[in-house]
Short mmCIF file of C-alpha atoms and ligand atoms in Angstrom, two decimals:
data_model
loop_
_atom_site.label_atom_id
_atom_site.label_comp_id
_atom_site.label_asym_id
_atom_site.label_seq_id
_atom_site.Cartn_x
_atom_site.Cartn_y
_atom_site.Cartn_z
CA MET E 1 -22.79 5.40 5.94
CA SER E 2 -24.39 2.99 8.37
CA ASP E 3 -21.71 0.26 7.61
CA GLY E 4 -18.93 2.76 8.06
CA TYR E 5 -18.04 2.79 4.21
CA VAL E 6 -18.37 5.15 1.39
CA TRP E 7 -19.25 2.72 -1.38
CA PHE E 8 -18.15 3.50 -5.19
CA GLU E 9 -18.74 0.97 -7.96
CA GLY E 10 -19.08 -1.77 -5.47
CA ILE E 11 -15.92 -1.02 -3.45
CA PRO E 12 -15.90 0.27 0.00
CA PHE E 13 -13.73 3.11 0.99
CA PRO E 14 -13.08 4.63 4.46
CA SER E 15 -16.13 7.14 5.22
CA MET E 16 -13.66 9.76 6.39
CA GLY E 17 -11.79 11.51 3.56
CA TYR E 18 -13.27 9.77 0.63
CA LYS E 19 -16.19 10.99 -1.70
CA PRO E 20 -17.74 9.21 -4.66
CA GLU E 21 -17.41 12.31 -6.81
CA VAL E 22 -13.74 12.54 -6.09
CA LEU E 23 -13.31 8.86 -6.82
CA ARG E 24 -15.03 9.55 -10.05
CA GLU E 25 -13.22 12.44 -11.01
CA ALA E 26 -9.87 10.93 -10.04
CA ARG E 27 -10.72 8.01 -12.53
CA GLU E 28 -12.10 10.17 -15.46
CA SER E 29 -9.91 13.23 -15.30
CA PHE E 30 -6.73 12.96 -13.29
CA ALA E 31 -3.86 13.18 -15.68
CA LEU E 32 -0.85 11.18 -15.15
CA LYS E 33 2.26 12.64 -16.63
CA ASP E 34 5.28 10.41 -17.95
CA GLU E 35 7.54 11.53 -15.17
CA ASP E 36 5.18 10.68 -12.37
CA VAL E 37 5.98 7.62 -10.14
CA LEU E 38 2.78 5.71 -8.74
CA ILE E 39 3.35 3.57 -5.76
CA LEU E 40 0.43 0.99 -5.89
CA THR E 41 -0.56 -1.40 -3.11
CA TYR E 42 -3.55 -3.25 -1.48
CA PRO E 43 -3.80 -1.64 2.11
CA LYS E 44 -1.46 -3.05 4.75
CA SER E 45 1.04 -4.32 2.37
CA GLY E 46 3.91 -2.01 3.25
CA THR E 47 2.91 1.14 1.24
CA ASN E 48 4.36 3.65 3.59
CA TRP E 49 7.67 1.68 3.84
CA LEU E 50 7.98 1.95 -0.03
CA ILE E 51 6.91 5.40 -0.10
CA GLU E 52 9.83 6.24 2.53
CA ILE E 53 12.22 4.41 0.26
CA VAL E 54 11.17 6.05 -2.90
CA CYS E 55 11.43 9.52 -1.25
CA LEU E 56 14.84 8.63 0.05
CA VAL E 57 15.99 7.40 -3.46
CA TYR E 58 14.69 10.76 -4.75
CA SER E 59 16.70 12.56 -2.15
CA LYS E 60 19.72 10.44 -2.41
CA GLY E 61 19.53 9.51 1.14
CA ASP E 62 19.43 12.75 2.63
CA PRO E 63 16.79 12.40 5.45
CA LYS E 64 15.92 15.97 5.42
CA TRP E 65 12.66 15.54 3.32
CA ILE E 66 11.34 12.66 5.02
CA GLN E 67 11.95 14.38 8.48
CA SER E 68 10.16 17.46 7.64
CA VAL E 69 7.18 16.82 5.50
CA PRO E 70 4.33 14.29 6.26
CA ILE E 71 4.48 11.20 4.18
CA TRP E 72 0.90 11.92 2.81
CA ASP E 73 2.12 15.18 1.46
CA ARG E 74 5.28 13.56 -0.16
CA SER E 75 3.26 11.00 -1.98
CA PRO E 76 -0.36 11.74 -1.80
CA TRP E 77 -3.21 9.25 -2.13
CA VAL E 78 -4.79 10.07 -5.43
CA GLU E 79 -8.19 8.59 -4.38
CA ALA E 80 -8.42 10.62 -1.10
CA GLU E 81 -10.02 14.03 -1.37
CA TYR E 82 -7.00 15.55 0.28
CA GLY E 83 -4.55 13.76 -1.93
CA TYR E 84 -6.42 14.39 -5.11
CA ASN E 85 -6.60 18.12 -4.46
CA SER E 86 -3.02 18.39 -3.57
CA LEU E 87 -1.88 16.43 -6.56
CA LYS E 88 -4.02 17.75 -9.34
CA ASP E 89 -2.44 21.06 -10.00
CA LYS E 90 0.90 20.00 -8.86
CA GLU E 91 3.76 20.92 -11.18
CA GLY E 92 6.79 18.59 -11.95
CA PRO E 93 7.18 15.10 -11.56
CA ARG E 94 5.00 13.75 -8.62
CA LEU E 95 5.25 10.86 -6.29
CA ILE E 96 1.59 9.44 -6.21
CA THR E 97 0.37 6.64 -3.92
CA SER E 98 -2.79 4.51 -4.59
CA HIS E 99 -4.69 1.63 -3.14
CA LEU E 100 -7.18 1.71 -6.04
CA PRO E 101 -8.07 -1.59 -7.77
CA ILE E 102 -7.15 -1.42 -11.52
CA GLN E 103 -10.89 -0.66 -12.78
CA LEU E 104 -10.71 2.77 -10.62
CA ILE E 105 -7.23 3.95 -11.35
CA PRO E 106 -7.09 7.24 -13.33
CA LYS E 107 -7.72 6.12 -16.98
CA SER E 108 -4.78 8.20 -18.10
CA LEU E 109 -2.37 5.60 -16.62
CA PHE E 110 -2.93 3.36 -19.50
CA ASN E 111 -1.57 5.97 -21.97
CA SER E 112 1.18 7.32 -20.00
CA LYS E 113 4.83 6.19 -19.31
CA ALA E 114 4.56 6.85 -15.70
CA LYS E 115 6.54 4.46 -13.55
CA VAL E 116 4.55 2.20 -11.46
CA ILE E 117 5.73 0.13 -8.45
CA TYR E 118 3.13 -2.56 -7.30
CA LEU E 119 3.95 -3.96 -3.90
CA ILE E 120 2.25 -7.30 -2.71
CA ARG E 121 2.32 -8.96 0.57
CA ASN E 122 1.11 -12.43 1.86
CA PRO E 123 -2.50 -11.66 2.33
CA ARG E 124 -2.63 -13.64 5.63
CA ASP E 125 -0.09 -10.85 7.14
CA VAL E 126 -2.21 -8.04 5.20
CA LEU E 127 -5.37 -9.54 7.05
CA MET E 128 -3.64 -9.29 10.57
CA SER E 129 -2.21 -5.91 9.94
CA GLY E 130 -5.55 -4.70 8.82
CA TYR E 131 -7.30 -6.40 11.66
CA PHE E 132 -5.24 -4.65 14.17
CA PHE E 133 -4.86 -1.44 12.20
CA PHE E 134 -8.47 -0.93 11.11
CA GLY E 135 -9.61 -2.18 14.48
CA MET E 136 -8.14 1.08 16.10
CA TYR E 137 -9.70 3.13 13.39
CA PRO E 138 -13.04 4.34 15.11
CA CYS E 139 -15.29 4.16 11.96
CA PHE E 140 -14.19 0.44 11.20
CA HIS E 141 -15.00 -0.83 14.77
CA GLN E 142 -18.10 -2.41 13.72
CA VAL E 143 -17.14 -3.82 10.41
CA CYS E 144 -13.50 -5.13 11.11
CA LYS E 145 -14.01 -8.70 12.09
CA TYR E 146 -11.26 -10.60 10.18
CA PRO E 147 -13.53 -13.31 8.68
CA LEU E 148 -14.87 -10.53 6.49
CA PHE E 149 -11.75 -10.79 4.47
CA LEU E 150 -12.81 -14.10 3.09
CA PRO E 151 -15.97 -14.93 0.89
CA PRO E 152 -18.51 -14.37 0.47
CA GLN E 153 -18.39 -10.89 2.14
CA TYR E 154 -15.66 -8.54 0.92
CA ALA E 155 -16.56 -5.58 3.13
CA VAL E 156 -12.92 -4.71 3.96
CA PRO E 157 -11.55 -1.19 2.80
CA TYR E 158 -10.87 -1.40 -1.00
CA GLY E 159 -12.54 -4.69 -1.48
CA SER E 160 -11.11 -7.89 -2.11
CA TRP E 161 -7.25 -8.70 -2.13
CA PHE E 162 -7.63 -11.34 -4.70
CA ASP E 163 -9.51 -9.09 -6.98
CA HIS E 164 -7.02 -6.25 -6.54
CA THR E 165 -4.04 -8.66 -7.10
CA HIS E 166 -5.61 -10.16 -10.20
CA GLY E 167 -6.48 -7.14 -11.56
CA TRP E 168 -2.97 -5.49 -11.22
CA MET E 169 -1.12 -8.73 -12.02
CA SER E 170 -2.65 -8.42 -15.53
CA MET E 171 0.01 -5.36 -16.04
CA ARG E 172 3.10 -7.60 -15.33
CA GLY E 173 5.61 -7.69 -17.99
CA LYS E 174 4.87 -4.07 -18.94
CA GLU E 175 8.20 -2.00 -19.19
CA ASN E 176 6.80 0.64 -16.80
CA PHE E 177 5.52 -1.77 -14.27
CA LEU E 178 7.73 -3.31 -11.37
CA ILE E 179 6.32 -5.78 -9.00
CA LEU E 180 7.84 -6.19 -5.64
CA SER E 181 6.85 -8.13 -2.67
CA TYR E 182 7.03 -7.19 1.08
CA GLU E 183 8.61 -10.44 1.77
CA GLU E 184 11.66 -10.04 -0.67
CA LEU E 185 12.00 -6.46 0.54
CA LYS E 186 12.38 -7.67 4.13
CA ARG E 187 14.65 -10.56 2.99
CA ASP E 188 17.00 -8.75 0.94
CA THR E 189 16.32 -5.04 1.40
CA ARG E 190 19.72 -3.93 -0.30
CA SER E 191 19.13 -5.88 -3.55
CA ILE E 192 15.58 -4.71 -3.84
CA LEU E 193 16.61 -1.23 -3.04
CA GLU E 194 19.05 -1.31 -5.83
CA MET E 195 16.32 -2.57 -8.06
CA ILE E 196 14.06 0.29 -7.32
CA SER E 197 16.75 2.78 -7.84
CA GLN E 198 17.53 1.24 -11.11
CA PHE E 199 13.88 1.20 -11.99
CA LEU E 200 13.55 4.90 -11.22
CA GLY E 201 16.52 5.67 -13.18
CA LYS E 202 18.57 6.91 -10.13
CA LYS E 203 22.08 6.14 -9.64
CA LEU E 204 23.11 5.86 -5.91
CA GLU E 205 26.53 5.85 -4.26
CA PRO E 206 27.22 3.15 -1.69
CA GLU E 207 26.88 5.67 1.20
CA GLU E 208 23.61 7.05 -0.25
CA LEU E 209 22.45 3.57 -0.34
CA ASN E 210 23.44 2.88 3.26
CA SER E 211 21.66 6.12 4.32
CA ILE E 212 18.46 4.82 2.66
CA LEU E 213 18.74 1.59 4.28
CA LYS E 214 19.09 3.11 7.66
CA ASN E 215 16.48 5.85 7.42
CA SER E 216 13.76 3.62 5.92
CA SER E 217 14.27 0.79 8.54
CA PHE E 218 11.48 -0.17 10.69
CA HIS E 219 12.75 1.38 13.84
CA VAL E 220 14.03 4.55 12.37
CA MET E 221 10.67 4.98 10.65
CA LYS E 222 8.72 3.93 13.77
CA GLU E 223 10.37 7.04 15.46
CA ASN E 224 9.92 9.58 12.61
CA ASN E 225 6.73 11.53 13.39
CA MET E 226 6.39 12.45 9.75
CA SER E 227 6.00 8.75 8.68
CA ASN E 228 4.57 6.97 11.59
CA PHE E 229 1.06 8.67 11.32
CA SER E 230 1.26 9.89 14.98
CA LEU E 231 0.29 13.38 13.46
CA LEU E 232 -3.19 11.87 12.67
CA CYS E 233 -3.86 10.53 16.37
CA GLY E 234 -6.93 11.96 17.52
CA GLN E 235 -8.06 12.90 14.22
CA PHE E 236 -8.52 9.79 11.96
CA LEU E 237 -6.99 7.34 14.39
CA ASP E 238 -7.67 6.35 18.04
CA GLU E 239 -6.23 8.70 20.66
CA LYS E 240 -4.04 5.57 21.79
CA ASN E 241 -1.87 5.44 18.83
CA GLY E 242 -3.36 3.83 15.64
CA ILE E 243 -0.09 1.90 15.06
CA LEU E 244 1.12 2.12 11.74
CA LEU E 245 4.42 0.41 12.42
CA ARG E 246 3.07 -2.39 14.47
CA LYS E 247 5.51 -5.38 14.17
CA GLY E 248 6.89 -5.32 10.50
CA ILE E 249 7.77 -8.90 10.12
CA THR E 250 6.59 -11.53 7.69
CA GLY E 251 4.64 -14.45 8.91
CA ASP E 252 2.95 -12.95 11.93
CA TRP E 253 -0.35 -14.61 10.64
CA LYS E 254 1.12 -17.86 12.26
CA ASN E 255 0.73 -16.37 15.65
CA HIS E 256 -2.98 -15.59 15.09
CA PHE E 257 -4.65 -18.06 12.80
CA THR E 258 -6.06 -21.37 14.09
CA VAL E 259 -5.23 -24.44 12.00
CA ALA E 260 -8.80 -24.43 10.63
CA GLN E 261 -8.51 -20.77 9.46
CA ALA E 262 -5.12 -21.37 7.86
CA GLU E 263 -6.45 -24.56 5.91
CA ALA E 264 -9.63 -22.40 4.90
CA PHE E 265 -7.52 -19.74 3.71
CA ASP E 266 -5.22 -22.08 1.89
CA ARG E 267 -8.15 -23.74 0.12
CA ILE E 268 -9.52 -20.15 -0.85
CA PHE E 269 -6.07 -18.90 -2.08
CA GLN E 270 -5.79 -21.89 -4.32
CA GLU E 271 -9.16 -21.44 -5.73
CA LYS E 272 -8.92 -17.79 -6.34
CA MET E 273 -5.27 -17.60 -7.58
CA ALA E 274 -5.00 -21.04 -9.56
CA ASP E 275 -4.75 -19.15 -12.89
CA LEU E 276 -1.56 -17.17 -11.70
CA PRO E 277 2.07 -18.67 -11.40
CA ARG E 278 2.95 -19.54 -7.82
CA GLU E 279 6.33 -17.96 -8.13
CA LEU E 280 4.54 -14.59 -8.30
CA PHE E 281 3.80 -15.04 -4.60
CA PRO E 282 7.06 -15.46 -2.63
CA TRP E 283 5.95 -16.37 0.67
CA GLU E 284 5.23 -19.77 2.51
S1 PPS M 301 -1.59 1.41 4.98
O1 PPS M 301 -2.39 1.97 6.26
O2 PPS M 301 -2.59 0.54 4.22
O3 PPS M 301 -1.04 2.48 4.03
O4 PPS M 301 -0.45 0.47 5.58
P1 PPS M 301 0.89 -0.05 4.86
O5 PPS M 301 1.77 1.02 5.02
O6 PPS M 301 0.58 -0.53 3.43
O7 PPS M 301 1.15 -1.30 5.75
C1 PPS M 301 1.54 -1.23 7.00
C2 PPS M 301 2.44 -2.36 7.46
O8 PPS M 301 3.88 -2.25 6.84
C3 PPS M 301 4.71 -2.39 7.91
N1 PPS M 301 5.93 -1.45 7.65
C4 PPS M 301 7.06 -1.85 7.84
N2 PPS M 301 7.69 -3.01 7.79
C5 PPS M 301 9.06 -3.15 7.81
N3 PPS M 301 9.89 -2.06 7.65
C6 PPS M 301 9.29 -0.97 7.53
N4 PPS M 301 10.20 0.43 7.51
C7 PPS M 301 8.00 -0.78 7.63
N5 PPS M 301 7.15 0.47 7.61
C8 PPS M 301 5.83 -0.04 7.65
C9 PPS M 301 3.91 -2.06 9.05
O9 PPS M 301 4.38 -2.43 10.30
C10 PPS M 301 2.60 -2.54 8.91
O10 PPS M 301 2.66 -4.22 9.00
P2 PPS M 301 2.37 -4.79 10.23
O11 PPS M 301 2.41 -6.25 10.02
O12 PPS M 301 0.85 -4.35 10.85
O13 PPS M 301 3.32 -4.39 11.35
#
């Protein structure tokens, strides 16, 4: 595609690894099972951190799995061609990842008891994380200018954060739907981890919890070649590194936004999210 995207139903996807026919089949035919776990995020919200945590909850803190299998094979992206093909005939309970907006998710989700964890992050930090990450992603070079995140253009991968968040927030309150934020996960990792393991029905001993905390920490993950995307360098990502684990902090946007940009963003946020309770968004 000339703009560096594959478009499907008005949503832009990366041109490498995504096909309209796979996106269509995933939505229409992919069968979610009650025992599946779906990790759901808008890109750059801490997806891979949550995958690492969920994998470690399943292995009860044993790091062997996360150290030997690439993160995209442990919890494949259902909308990507590679992920879809590896998931569709997989037996047993599956960990599944998705950045899809609600209207494109496999329809079977709405008739299943699959557990869903939706992780949100301050869109200002999402914006900065995406700006640096997609800027390194060769096919995004022309399109990755960060004002694009703001209206009227939404030509960022997976479309508008505001629409994505609105769509998925409509599921809040459902028994099988847990909403978390990157900010709370940073602030009180242990408590959120306990919440996750409880939601997944996994009881953890204190030493298992300690191991999960250690092995999913920013610094340990950054060194784990199975989780830090270094295996993709030279393929999908720049030779330099395509840094997934860049800073791993909250509020980095303050180092980058001008006062005018911050004010403009506040105005847009208030306008777009006015109908949702402010407590859903636990950041400054
Ligand atoms: S992607 O490409 O959309 O799947 O990216 P995603 O994993 O959603 O988000 C990447 C950001 O998550 C940060 N990250 C972490 N923060 C804290 N602790 C851990 N363990 C961790 N792992 C990933 C990562 O650093 C990216 O944020 P920025 O702000 O760019 O550093």
